[in-house]
Structures are given as structure tokens and as C-alpha cells.
Short mmCIF file of C-alpha atoms and ligand atoms in Angstrom, two decimals:
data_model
loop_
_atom_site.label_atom_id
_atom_site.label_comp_id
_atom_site.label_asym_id
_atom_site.label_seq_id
_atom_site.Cartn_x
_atom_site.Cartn_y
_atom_site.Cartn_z
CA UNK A 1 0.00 0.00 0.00
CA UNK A 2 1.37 3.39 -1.04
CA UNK A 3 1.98 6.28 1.43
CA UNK A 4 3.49 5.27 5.22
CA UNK A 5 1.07 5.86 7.98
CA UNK A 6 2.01 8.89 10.00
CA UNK A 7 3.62 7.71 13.49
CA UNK A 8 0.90 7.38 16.25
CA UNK A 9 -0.21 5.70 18.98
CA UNK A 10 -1.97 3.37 16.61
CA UNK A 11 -2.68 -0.32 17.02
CA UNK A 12 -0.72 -2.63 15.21
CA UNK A 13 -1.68 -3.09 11.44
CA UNK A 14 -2.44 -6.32 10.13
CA UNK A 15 -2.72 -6.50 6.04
CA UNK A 16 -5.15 -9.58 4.65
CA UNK A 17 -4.14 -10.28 1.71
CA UNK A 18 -6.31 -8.26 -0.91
CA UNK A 19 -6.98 -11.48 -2.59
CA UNK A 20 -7.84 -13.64 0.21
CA UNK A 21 -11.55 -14.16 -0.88
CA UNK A 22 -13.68 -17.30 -0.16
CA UNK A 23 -12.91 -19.31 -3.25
CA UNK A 24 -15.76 -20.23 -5.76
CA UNK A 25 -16.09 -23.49 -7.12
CA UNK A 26 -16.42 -23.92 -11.00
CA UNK A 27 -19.41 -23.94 -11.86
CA UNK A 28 -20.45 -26.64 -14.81
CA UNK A 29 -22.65 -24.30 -17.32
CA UNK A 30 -22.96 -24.33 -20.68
CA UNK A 31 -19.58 -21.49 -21.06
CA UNK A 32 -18.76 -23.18 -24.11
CA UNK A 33 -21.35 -22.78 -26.32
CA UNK A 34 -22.24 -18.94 -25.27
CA UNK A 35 -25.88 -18.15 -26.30
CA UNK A 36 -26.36 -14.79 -27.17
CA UNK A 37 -28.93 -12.12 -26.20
CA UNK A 38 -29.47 -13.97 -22.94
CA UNK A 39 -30.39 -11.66 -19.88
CA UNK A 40 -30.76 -12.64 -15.97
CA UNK A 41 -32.65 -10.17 -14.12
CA UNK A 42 -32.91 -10.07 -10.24
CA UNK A 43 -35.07 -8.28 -8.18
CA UNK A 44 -35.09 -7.66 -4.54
CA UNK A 45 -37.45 -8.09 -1.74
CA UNK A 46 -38.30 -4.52 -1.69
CA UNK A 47 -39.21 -4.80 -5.29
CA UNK A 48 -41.79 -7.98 -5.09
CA UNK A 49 -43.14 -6.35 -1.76
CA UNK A 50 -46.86 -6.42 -3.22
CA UNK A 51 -49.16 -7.49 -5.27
CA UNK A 52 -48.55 -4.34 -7.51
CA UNK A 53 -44.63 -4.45 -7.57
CA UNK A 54 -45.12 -8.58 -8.50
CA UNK A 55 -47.09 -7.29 -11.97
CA UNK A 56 -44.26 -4.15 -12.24
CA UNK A 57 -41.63 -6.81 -12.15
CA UNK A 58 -43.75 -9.12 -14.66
CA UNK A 59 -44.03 -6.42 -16.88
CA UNK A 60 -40.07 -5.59 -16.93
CA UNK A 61 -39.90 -9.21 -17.20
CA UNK A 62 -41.93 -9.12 -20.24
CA UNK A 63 -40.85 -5.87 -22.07
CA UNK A 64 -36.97 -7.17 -21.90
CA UNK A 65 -38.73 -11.25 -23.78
CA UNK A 66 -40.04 -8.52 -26.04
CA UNK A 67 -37.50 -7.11 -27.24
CA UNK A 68 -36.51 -10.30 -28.22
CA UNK A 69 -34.08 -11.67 -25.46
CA UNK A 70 -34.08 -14.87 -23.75
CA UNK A 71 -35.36 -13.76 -20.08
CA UNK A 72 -34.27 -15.85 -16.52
CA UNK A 73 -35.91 -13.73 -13.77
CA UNK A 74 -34.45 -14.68 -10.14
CA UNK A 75 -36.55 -13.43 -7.18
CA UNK A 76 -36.14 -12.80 -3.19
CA UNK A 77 -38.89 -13.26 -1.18
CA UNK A 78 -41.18 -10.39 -0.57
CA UNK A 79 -40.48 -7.70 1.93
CA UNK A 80 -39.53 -9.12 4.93
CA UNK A 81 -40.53 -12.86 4.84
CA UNK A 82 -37.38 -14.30 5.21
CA UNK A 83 -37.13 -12.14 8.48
CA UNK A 84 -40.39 -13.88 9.72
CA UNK A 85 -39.55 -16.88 8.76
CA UNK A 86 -36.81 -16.83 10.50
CA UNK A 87 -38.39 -15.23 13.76
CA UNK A 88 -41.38 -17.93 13.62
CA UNK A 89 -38.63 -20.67 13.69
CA UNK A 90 -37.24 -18.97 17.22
CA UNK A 91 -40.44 -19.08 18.12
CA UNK A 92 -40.50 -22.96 18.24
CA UNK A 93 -36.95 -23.98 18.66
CA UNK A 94 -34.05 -21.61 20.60
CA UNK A 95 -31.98 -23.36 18.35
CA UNK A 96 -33.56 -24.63 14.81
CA UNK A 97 -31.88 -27.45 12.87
CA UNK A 98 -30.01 -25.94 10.19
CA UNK A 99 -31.97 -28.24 7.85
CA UNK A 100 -34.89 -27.51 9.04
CA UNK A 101 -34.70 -24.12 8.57
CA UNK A 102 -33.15 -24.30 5.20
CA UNK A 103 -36.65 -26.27 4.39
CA UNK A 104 -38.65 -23.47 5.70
CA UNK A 105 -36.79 -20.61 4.52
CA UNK A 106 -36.57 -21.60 1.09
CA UNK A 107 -40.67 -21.26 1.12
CA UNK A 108 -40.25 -17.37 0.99
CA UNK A 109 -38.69 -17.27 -2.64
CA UNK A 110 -40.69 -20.10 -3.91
CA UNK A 111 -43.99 -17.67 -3.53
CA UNK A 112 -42.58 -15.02 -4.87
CA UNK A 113 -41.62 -16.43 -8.33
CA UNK A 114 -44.78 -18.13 -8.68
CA UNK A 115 -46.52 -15.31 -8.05
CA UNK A 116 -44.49 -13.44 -11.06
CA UNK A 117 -45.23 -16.58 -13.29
CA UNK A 118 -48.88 -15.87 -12.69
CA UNK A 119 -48.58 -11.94 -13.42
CA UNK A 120 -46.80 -12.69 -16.52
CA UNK A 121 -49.35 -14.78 -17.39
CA UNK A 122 -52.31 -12.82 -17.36
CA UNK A 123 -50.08 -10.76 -19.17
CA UNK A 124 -50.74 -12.86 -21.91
CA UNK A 125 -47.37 -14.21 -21.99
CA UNK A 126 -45.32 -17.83 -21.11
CA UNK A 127 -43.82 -18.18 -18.22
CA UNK A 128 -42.71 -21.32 -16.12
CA UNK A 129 -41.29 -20.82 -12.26
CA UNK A 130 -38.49 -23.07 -10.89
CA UNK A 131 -37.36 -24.03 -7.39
CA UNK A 132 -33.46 -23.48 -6.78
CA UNK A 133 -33.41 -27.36 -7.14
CA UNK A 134 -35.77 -27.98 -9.87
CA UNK A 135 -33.92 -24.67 -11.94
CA UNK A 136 -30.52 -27.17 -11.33
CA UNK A 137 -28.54 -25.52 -8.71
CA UNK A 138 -26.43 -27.61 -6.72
CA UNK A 139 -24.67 -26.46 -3.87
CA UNK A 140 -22.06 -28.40 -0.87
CA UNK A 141 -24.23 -29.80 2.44
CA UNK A 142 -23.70 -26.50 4.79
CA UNK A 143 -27.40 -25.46 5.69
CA UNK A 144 -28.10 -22.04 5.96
CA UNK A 145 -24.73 -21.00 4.27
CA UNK A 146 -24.18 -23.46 1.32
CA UNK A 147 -21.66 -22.43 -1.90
CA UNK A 148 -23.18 -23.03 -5.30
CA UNK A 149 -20.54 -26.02 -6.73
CA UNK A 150 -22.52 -26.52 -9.94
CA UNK A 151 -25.33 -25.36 -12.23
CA UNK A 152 -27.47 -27.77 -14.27
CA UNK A 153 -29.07 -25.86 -16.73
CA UNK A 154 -30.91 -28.04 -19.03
CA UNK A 155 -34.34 -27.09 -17.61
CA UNK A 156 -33.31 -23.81 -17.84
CA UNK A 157 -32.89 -24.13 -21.53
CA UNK A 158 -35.43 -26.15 -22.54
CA UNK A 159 -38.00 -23.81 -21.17
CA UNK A 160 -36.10 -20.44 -22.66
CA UNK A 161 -36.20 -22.65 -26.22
CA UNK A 162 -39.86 -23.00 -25.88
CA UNK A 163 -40.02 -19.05 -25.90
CA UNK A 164 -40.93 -18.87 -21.87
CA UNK A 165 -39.65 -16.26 -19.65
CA UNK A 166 -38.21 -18.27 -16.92
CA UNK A 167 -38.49 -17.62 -13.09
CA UNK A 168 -36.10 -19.13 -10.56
CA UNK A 169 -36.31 -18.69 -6.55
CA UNK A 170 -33.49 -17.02 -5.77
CA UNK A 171 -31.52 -18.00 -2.34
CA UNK A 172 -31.76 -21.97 -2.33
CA UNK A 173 -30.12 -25.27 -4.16
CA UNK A 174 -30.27 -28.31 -3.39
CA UNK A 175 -27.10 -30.18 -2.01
CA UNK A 176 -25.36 -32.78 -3.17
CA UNK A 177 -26.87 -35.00 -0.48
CA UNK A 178 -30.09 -34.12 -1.86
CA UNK A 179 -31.55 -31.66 0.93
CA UNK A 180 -32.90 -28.01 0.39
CA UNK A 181 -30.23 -25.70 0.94
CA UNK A 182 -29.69 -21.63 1.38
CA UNK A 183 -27.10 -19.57 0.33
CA UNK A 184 -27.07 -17.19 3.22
CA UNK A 185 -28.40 -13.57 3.80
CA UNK A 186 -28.65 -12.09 0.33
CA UNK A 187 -28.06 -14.91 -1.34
CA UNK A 188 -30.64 -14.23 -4.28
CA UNK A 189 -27.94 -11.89 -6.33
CA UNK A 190 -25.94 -15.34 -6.32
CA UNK A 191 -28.23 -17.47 -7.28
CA UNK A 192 -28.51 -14.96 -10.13
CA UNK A 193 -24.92 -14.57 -10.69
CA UNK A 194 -24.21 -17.88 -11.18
CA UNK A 195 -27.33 -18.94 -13.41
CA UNK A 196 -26.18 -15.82 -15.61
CA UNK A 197 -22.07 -17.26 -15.63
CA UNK A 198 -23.89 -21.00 -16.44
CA UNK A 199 -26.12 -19.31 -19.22
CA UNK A 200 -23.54 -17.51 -20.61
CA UNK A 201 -25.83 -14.80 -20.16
CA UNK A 202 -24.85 -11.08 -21.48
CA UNK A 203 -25.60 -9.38 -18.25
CA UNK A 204 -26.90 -9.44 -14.60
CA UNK A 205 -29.00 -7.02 -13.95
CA UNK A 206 -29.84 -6.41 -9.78
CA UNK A 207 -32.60 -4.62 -9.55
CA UNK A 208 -32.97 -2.65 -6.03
CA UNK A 209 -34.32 -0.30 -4.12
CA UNK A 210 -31.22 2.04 -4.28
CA UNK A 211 -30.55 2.99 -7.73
CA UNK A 212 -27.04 2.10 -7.58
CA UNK A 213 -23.58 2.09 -5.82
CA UNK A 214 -22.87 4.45 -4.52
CA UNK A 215 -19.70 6.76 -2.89
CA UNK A 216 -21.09 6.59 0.66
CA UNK A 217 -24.20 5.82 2.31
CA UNK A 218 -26.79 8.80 1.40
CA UNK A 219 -28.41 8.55 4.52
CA UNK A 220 -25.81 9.33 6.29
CA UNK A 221 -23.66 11.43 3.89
CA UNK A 222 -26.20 13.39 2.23
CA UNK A 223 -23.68 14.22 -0.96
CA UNK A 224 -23.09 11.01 -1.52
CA UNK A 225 -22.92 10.25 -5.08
CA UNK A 226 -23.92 7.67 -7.48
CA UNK A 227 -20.80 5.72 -8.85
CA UNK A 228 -20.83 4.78 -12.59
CA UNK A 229 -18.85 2.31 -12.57
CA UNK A 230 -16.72 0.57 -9.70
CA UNK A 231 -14.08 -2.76 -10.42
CA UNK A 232 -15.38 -6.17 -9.12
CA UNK A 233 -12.09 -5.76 -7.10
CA UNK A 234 -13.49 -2.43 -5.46
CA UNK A 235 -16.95 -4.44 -5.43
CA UNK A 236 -15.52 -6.82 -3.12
CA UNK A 237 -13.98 -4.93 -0.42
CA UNK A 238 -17.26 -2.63 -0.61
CA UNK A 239 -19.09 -5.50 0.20
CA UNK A 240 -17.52 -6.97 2.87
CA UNK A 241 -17.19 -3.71 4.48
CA UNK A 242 -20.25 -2.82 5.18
CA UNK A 243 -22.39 -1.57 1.27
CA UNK A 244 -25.33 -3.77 1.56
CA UNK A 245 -26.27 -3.77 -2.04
CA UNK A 246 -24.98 -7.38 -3.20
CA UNK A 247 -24.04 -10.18 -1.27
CA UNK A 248 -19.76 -10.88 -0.77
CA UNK A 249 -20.44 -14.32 -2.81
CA UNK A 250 -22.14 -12.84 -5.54
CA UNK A 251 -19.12 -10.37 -6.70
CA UNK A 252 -16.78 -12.98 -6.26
CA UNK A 253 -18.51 -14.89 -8.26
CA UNK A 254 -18.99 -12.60 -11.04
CA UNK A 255 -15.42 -12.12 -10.80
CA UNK A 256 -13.91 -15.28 -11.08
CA UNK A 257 -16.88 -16.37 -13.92
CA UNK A 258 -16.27 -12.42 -15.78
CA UNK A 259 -20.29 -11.36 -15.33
CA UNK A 260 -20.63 -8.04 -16.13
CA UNK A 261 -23.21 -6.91 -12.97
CA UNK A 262 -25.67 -3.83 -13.62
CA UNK A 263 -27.25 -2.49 -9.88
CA UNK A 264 -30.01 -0.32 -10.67
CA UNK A 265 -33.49 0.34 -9.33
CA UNK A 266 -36.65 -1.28 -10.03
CA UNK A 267 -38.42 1.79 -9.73
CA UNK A 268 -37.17 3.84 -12.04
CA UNK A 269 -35.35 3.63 -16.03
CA UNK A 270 -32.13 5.33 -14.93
CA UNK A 271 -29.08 3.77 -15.61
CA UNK A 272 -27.25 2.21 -12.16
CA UNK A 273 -23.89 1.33 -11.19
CA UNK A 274 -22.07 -1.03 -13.62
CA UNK A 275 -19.42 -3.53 -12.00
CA UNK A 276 -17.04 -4.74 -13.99
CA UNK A 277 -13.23 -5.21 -14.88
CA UNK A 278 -11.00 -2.44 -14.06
CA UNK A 279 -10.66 0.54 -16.47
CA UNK A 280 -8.69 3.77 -16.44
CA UNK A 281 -11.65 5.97 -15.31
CA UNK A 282 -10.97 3.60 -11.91
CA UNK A 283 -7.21 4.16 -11.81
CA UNK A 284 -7.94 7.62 -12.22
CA UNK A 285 -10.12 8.00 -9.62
CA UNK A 286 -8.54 6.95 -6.63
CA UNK A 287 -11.05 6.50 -4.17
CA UNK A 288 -14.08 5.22 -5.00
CA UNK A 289 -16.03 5.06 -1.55
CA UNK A 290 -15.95 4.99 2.03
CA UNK A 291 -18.14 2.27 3.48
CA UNK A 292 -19.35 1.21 6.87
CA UNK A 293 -20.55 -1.24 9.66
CA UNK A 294 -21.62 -1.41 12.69
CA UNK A 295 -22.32 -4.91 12.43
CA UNK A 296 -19.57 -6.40 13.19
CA UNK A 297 -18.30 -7.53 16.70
CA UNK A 298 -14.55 -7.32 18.05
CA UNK A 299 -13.09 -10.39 20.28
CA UNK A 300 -9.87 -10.50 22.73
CA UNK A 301 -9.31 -14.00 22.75
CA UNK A 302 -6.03 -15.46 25.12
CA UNK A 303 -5.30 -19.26 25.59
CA UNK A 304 -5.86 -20.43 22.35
CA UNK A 305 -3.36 -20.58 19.73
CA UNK A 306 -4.15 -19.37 16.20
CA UNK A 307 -4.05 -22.53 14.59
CA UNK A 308 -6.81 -23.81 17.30
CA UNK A 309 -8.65 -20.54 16.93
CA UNK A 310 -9.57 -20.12 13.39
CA UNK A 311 -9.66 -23.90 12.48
CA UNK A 312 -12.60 -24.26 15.24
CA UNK A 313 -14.13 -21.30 13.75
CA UNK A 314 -13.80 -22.45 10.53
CA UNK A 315 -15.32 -25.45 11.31
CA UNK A 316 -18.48 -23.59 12.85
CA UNK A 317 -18.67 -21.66 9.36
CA UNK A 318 -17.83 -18.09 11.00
CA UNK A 319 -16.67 -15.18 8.55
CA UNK A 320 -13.93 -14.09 10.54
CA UNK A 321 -12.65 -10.62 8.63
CA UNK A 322 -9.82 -8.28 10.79
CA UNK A 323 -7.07 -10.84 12.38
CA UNK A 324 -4.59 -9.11 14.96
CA UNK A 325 -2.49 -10.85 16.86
CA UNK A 326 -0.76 -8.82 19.68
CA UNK A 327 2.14 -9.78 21.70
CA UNK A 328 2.44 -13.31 22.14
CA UNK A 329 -0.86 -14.37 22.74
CA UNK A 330 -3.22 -12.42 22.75
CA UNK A 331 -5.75 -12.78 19.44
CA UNK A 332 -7.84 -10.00 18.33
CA UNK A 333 -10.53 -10.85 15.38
CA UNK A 334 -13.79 -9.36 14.57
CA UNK A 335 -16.74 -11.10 12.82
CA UNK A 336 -20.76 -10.74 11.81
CA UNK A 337 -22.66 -9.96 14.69
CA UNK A 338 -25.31 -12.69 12.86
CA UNK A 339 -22.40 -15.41 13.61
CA UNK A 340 -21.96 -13.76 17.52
CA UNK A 341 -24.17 -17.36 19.17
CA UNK A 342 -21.05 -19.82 16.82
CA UNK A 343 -18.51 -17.50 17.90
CA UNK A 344 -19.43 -17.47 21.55
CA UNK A 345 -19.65 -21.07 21.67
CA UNK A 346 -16.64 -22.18 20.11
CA UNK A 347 -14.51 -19.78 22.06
CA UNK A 348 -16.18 -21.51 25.22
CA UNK A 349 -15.44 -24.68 23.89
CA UNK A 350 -11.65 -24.32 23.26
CA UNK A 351 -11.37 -22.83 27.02
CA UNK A 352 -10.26 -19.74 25.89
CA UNK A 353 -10.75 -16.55 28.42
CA UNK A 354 -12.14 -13.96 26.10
CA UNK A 355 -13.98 -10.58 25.70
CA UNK A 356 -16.50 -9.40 22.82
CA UNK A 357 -16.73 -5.32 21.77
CA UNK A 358 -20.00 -4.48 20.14
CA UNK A 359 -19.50 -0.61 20.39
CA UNK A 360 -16.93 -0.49 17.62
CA UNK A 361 -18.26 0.93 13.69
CA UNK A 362 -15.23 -0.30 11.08
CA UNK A 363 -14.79 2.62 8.19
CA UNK A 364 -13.00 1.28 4.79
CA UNK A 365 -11.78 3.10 1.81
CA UNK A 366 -12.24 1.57 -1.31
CA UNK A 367 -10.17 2.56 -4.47
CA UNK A 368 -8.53 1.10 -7.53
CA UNK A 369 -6.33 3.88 -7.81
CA UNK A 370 -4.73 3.57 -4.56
CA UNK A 371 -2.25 1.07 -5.90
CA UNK A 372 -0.58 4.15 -8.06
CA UNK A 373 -1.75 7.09 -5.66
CA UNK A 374 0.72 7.63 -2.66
CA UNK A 375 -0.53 9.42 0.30
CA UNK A 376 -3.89 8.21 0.70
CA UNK A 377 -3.14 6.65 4.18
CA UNK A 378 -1.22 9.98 5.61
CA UNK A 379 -4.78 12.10 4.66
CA UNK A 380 -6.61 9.48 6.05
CA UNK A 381 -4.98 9.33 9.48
CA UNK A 382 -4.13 13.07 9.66
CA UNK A 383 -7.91 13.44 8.89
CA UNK A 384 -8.52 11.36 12.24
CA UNK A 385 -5.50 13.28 13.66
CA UNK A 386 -7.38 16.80 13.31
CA UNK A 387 -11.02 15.19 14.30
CA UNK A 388 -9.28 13.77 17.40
CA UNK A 389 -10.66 9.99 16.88
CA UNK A 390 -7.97 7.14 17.61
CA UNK A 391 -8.61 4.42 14.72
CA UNK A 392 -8.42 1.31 15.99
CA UNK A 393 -7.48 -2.36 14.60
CA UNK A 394 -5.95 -1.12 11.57
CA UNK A 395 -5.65 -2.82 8.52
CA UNK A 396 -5.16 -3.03 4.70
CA UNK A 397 -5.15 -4.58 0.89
CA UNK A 398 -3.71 -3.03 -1.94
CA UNK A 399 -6.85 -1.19 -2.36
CA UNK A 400 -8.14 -0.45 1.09
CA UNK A 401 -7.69 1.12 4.29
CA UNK A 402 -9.66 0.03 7.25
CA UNK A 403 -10.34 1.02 11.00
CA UNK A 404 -12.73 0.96 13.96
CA UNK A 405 -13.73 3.77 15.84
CA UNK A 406 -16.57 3.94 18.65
CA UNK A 407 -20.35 4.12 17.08
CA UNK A 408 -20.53 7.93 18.33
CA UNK A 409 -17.80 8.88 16.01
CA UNK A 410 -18.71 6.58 12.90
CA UNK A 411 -20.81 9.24 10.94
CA UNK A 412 -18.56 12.19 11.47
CA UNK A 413 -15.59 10.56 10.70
CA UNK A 414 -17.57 9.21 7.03
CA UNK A 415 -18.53 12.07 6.32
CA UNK A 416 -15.29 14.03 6.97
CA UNK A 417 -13.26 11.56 4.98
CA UNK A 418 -15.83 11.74 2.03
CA UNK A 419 -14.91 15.60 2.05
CA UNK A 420 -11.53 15.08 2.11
CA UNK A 421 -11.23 12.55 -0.69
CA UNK A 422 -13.55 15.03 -2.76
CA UNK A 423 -15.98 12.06 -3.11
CA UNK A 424 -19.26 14.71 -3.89
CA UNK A 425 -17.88 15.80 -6.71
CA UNK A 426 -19.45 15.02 -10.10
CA UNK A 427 -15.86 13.60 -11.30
CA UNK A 428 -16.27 10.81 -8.45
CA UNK A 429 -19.26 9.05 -10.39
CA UNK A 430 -16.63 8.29 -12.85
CA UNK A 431 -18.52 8.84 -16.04
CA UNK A 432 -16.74 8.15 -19.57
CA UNK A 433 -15.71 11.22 -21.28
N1 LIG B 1 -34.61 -13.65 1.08
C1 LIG B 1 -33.24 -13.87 1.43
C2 LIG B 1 -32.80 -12.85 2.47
O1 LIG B 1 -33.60 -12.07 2.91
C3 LIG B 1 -32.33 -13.89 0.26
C4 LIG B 1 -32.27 -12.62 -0.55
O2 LIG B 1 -33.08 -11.73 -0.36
O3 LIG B 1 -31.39 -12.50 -1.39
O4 LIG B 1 -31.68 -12.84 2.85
MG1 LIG B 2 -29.97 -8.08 -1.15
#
């Protein structure tokens, strides 16, 4: 990373490898024989919330078959039925069987694409829905967080050949040991990221209710401005830092299968924020946003070795981001605050004495062009110099810089940095020409 930190008091910085990323399996499409003019289109939970957004989404659905395309629509479940789902399971079992619950919350998605089968039909048009399983997705046995490993897309094909739009439930396989399975929170844009890689479709197109990516969060920096285009690269540490709009999974995905990704919002025409391979408008750029979360929590773990640590934490299927180890053994980690019950308990199970933080916000900045633009560290730390906020658990990748500081400060410090990095100016949407 360009630029050495100005001397401080800070804690010690740890660098994770920029490319450290959950692997993705191959997945077994049809790549070679690309079929052209095929489009996947995704929409959100927001955007299938009622009975009126269904027929809006059937009728996007239908003007895209019209103008002569080969249409896969992939669906979330409306609103916030996962959500219930999920609390109606608590409401039986403290602890629901993973498999159980991959059985139940699978049910959300399933209504919502037959629901848009039936709007496109009294459309007046063909339509056919599919369940993960029946649309061919296969995925590995881990319930409630299972990796797509392959894509069987004859079904898919057959129907598109018969001249049918196509509508898969989004979120859910089935595993190679033949049960339902879910692709975690979010897990819809994968579902259509890898059905548009196995298609060979042209595009993915995630439609929202934002209308893009954007430079910060609007609601809390009010400037905040759309982003044209951002690098899958810059996609991924966006994502896991904190910008809700895709899931991790589904940018790595697109990566390592070269989907060209198109966020934009269902409710209106205007174009949204393309992700894609890097370009020189990135480069150019430098930074191209400053994300947050406060959803993360921060552990002090002692008696436990490393080794011990983050095997037993693999094993429990925690997304352990920030590693620090200081002195000799003493562990510092942070991870989801959704994975805070497997945390606690495998901690407890390796005897380790430990402490959890939940008062910490992490702040990245995200930027292609930090690899060629020195001194974007020294402005970021003399920024928290003259604001008087210590950054804690520092850390970095070629194109990121990342810190915690207490909640009270989070929104200050964004929108300061913003500022500095010039991030509401029109140049930062990074428009061609
Ligand atoms: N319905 C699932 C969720 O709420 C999956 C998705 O929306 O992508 O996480
Ligand atoms: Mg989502």
C-alpha cells in the first residue's frame, strides 16, 4: 500500500491479503457454447413487496422477452418474509436445525416467483417458475450458508427454447446430499450470478431499491454520489465492508466467472452502477467510496493458539474478517454480529478466556487507484489526527484502508473523509468522457 502511515499511537496493522476471498467453485454451465442475447434479471425483496410491484416486475420481465431476449428472472422473497420466517422458527426452537430451517426458509422465494409466473401470465405471456433445485442448482451440504458447486441448466434451456420467460427462486439449491439448501443472507444476487455465468448470459441485472452504488451511504452522507462504474475488485472490499447492495459471494462470483453486474433500481429507467473489470476511469479515480458497519463484533481471545482458533471457527462456518495478533498471545478478530451465538460457543469450547466489543463501527476506503496514488493513508490518518478519533485495529489490501472507531464517532468521521477525498464531486461518479 502506497503512502506510510504517520507515526501514532496506533494499534498494530495487520494486512489480509487483498486477494484472500472465499474461493468459488467452478461452476459446470454451458460457457462453451455462449448463447447470445441472454439476460438474468434479479429483483429484490423490496421490489416484489406487493401485489402491484409482483405485476411491475412481470411487466419488466416481459418488455426485456419482447425485445426479443431470452429472459431468466431470479426473485427474493417479498419484503420481509425471510425475516419472519426466521423469527417464527425462534419461536418454536431456541436453536432450529439448520436443515430444518433451510426447508422453511426456502418457502419465501418459492412464492414469490410463482406469483411473477402468474402476473406474466395474465399478461398474456409464457412463463414457467423453478425451485433453486428444480432450476438445477447444486450447492455443498452446509445449511443455511451453502456455496453453489454446480449449475445444471438443461431445464433452464429447454424452457427459454420454448419461448418462456423463466423464473427461478433465488436463495436456495439443493445439495449434493439431496436436501434443500440456502445460500445465506442475500443470497438471491448469487443465485442470479451464477445462473447468468452458467447461461452464458450477457448481463446481470440487480434490480434494487437504491438505484445504484454508490460513494457513501446517502443517509448518512447526504452528498453522496452515485458511482458509474466501480471494479469487481473495489466491489468486493465494498461488500464486505459494510455496502449492503450485493451479497460478498455474488461479486466474487462474477469475478472469477467475468459477469458483467448492472445495480439499478426497479423503480425507475435510470441507468445504475455497472461492475465490472477495471478501467482507467478507476485508476484515475482513486477513491471510490468509504463504506461502513456497525455490524460487526470485536473479540480478545487469550489461551488459544491461532491454529486452534480459526480452524474451530472455521469449522463452525464463522466469517472471521480483521485478524490481529498482539504480543504473544493475545488474538484480536472481529466477525458478523449474525455469527456472535457460533462465535461465543466455540470460544467456550476451546477454554479460551475472552472478551467481545459491540461498540466499535469499522470505516473502509475503497479505491482502484490507490495502488498508483501515494498518500492516501497519511490524509486518512491526519484526517482522524485533526477530528481527534484514535482508529483502531488497523488494517489493509492493496486497495483499502480500514479502522474501527466507537459508534458515536462513525458518521462524522464518514462524512469528513468523504470531504476530504472530494468524493461529492461530479468527477467521483466516474462517467466516460
Ligand atoms: N430472502 C433472502 C434474504 O432475505 C435472500 C435474498 O433476499 O437474497 O436474505
Ligand atoms: Mg440483497
Amino acid at each position: 500500500m502506497p503512502g506510510p502511515a504517520p507515526p501514532g499511537p496506533y494499534n498494530l496493522v495487520v494486512t489480509k491479503p487483498a486477494a484472500e476471498y472465499e474461493t468459488v467453485s467452478t461452476v459446470h454451465g454451458d460457457e462453451g457454447q455462449r448463447v447470445l442475447g441472454t439476460v438474468v434479471m434479479k429483483f429484490g425483496g423490496t421490489s416484489v413487496g406487493d401485489p402491484e410491484k409482483i405485476t411491475n416486475v412481470a411487466r419488466r420481465l416481459v418488455a426485456a422477452r419482447d425485445r426479443g431476449v431470452r429472459v431468466v428472472g431470479v426473485v427474493s422473497a417479498m419484503g420481509h418474509t425471510t425475516d419472519e420466517l426466521l423469527e417464527l422458527a425462534h419461536e418454536v426452537s431456541p436453536q432450529p436445525d439448520p436443515r430444518e430451517l433451510d426447508m422453511l426458509l426456502s418457502v419465501g422465494e418459492r412464492i414469490s416467483c410463482a406469483l411473477v409466473a402468474m402476473a406474466i401470465d395474465a399478461l398474456g405471456r409464457e412463463a414457467v417458475s423453478l425451485t433453486g433445485s428444480q432450476a438445477g442448482i447444486i450447492t455443498d451440504t452446509v445449511h443455511t450458508k451453502a456455496k453453489i458447486v454446480e449449475v445444471r441448466a438443461r431445464r433452464i434451456h429447454e424452457a427459454l427454447d420454448e419461448g418462456r420467460i423463466v423464473l427461478v427462486a433465488g436463495f436456495q439449491g439443493m445439495s449434493t446430499g439431496l436436501d434443500i439448501t440456502t445460500l445465506g443472507r442475500g443470497g438471491s444476487d448469487t443465485t442470479a450470478v451464477a445462473l447468468a455465468a452458467a447461461l452464458g448470459a450477457d448481463a446481470c441485472e440487480i434490480y434494487t431499491d437504491v438505484e445504484g452504488v454508490y460513494t457513501a451511504d446517502p443517509r448518512v452522507v447526504p452528498d453522496a454520489r452515485k458511482l458509474h462504474a466501480v471494479s469487481y475488485e473495489e466491489m468486493l472490499e465494498m461488500a464486505a465492508s459494510g455496502a449492503k447492495v450485493l451479497q460478498l459471494r455474488s461479486v466474487e462470483f462474477a469475478r472469477n466467472h467475468g459477469v458483467k453486474l448492472h445495480v439499478r433500481s426497479t423503480f425507475s429507467d435510470e441507468p445504475g452502477t455497472w461492475i465490472t473489470e477495471e478501467d482507467e476511469r478507476m485508476e484515475k479515480a482513486m477513491i471510490s467510496g468509504v463504506t461502513h458497519t456497525v455490524e460487526e463484533a470485536v473479540y480478545r481471545v487469550q489461551g488459544a493458539t491461532p491454529a486452534d482458533l480459526f480452524a474451530a471457527l472455521a469449522e463452525k462456518n464463522v466469517n472471521v474478517d480483521t485478524i490481529i495478533q498482539t504480543g504473544t498471545d493475545v488474538i484480536v478478530f472481529s466477525a458478523p454480529l449474525d455469527d456472535r451465538g457460533a462465535t461465543a460457543g466455540t470460544l467456550d469450547d476451546l477454554g479460551a478466556t475472552w472478551s467481545e466489543r459491540d461498540d466499535l463501527g469499522k470505516i473502509s476506503i475503497v479505491g482502484a487507484g490507490m495502488k498508483s496514488h501515494p498518500g492516501i493513508a497519511s490524509r486518512t490518518f491526519a484526517t482522524l489526527h485533526d477530528l481527534a478519533v484514535e482508529p483502531q485495529f488497523i488494517s489493509t489490501s492493496p486497495i483499502k484502508i480500514a479502522f474501527y472507531v466507537p459508534h458515536a464517532e462513525l458518521e462524522r468521521v464518514v462524512k469528513t473523509l468523504h470531504a476530504v477525498f472530494d468524493l461529492g464531486s461530479p468527477d467521483a461518479e466516474r462517467r466516460h468522457g
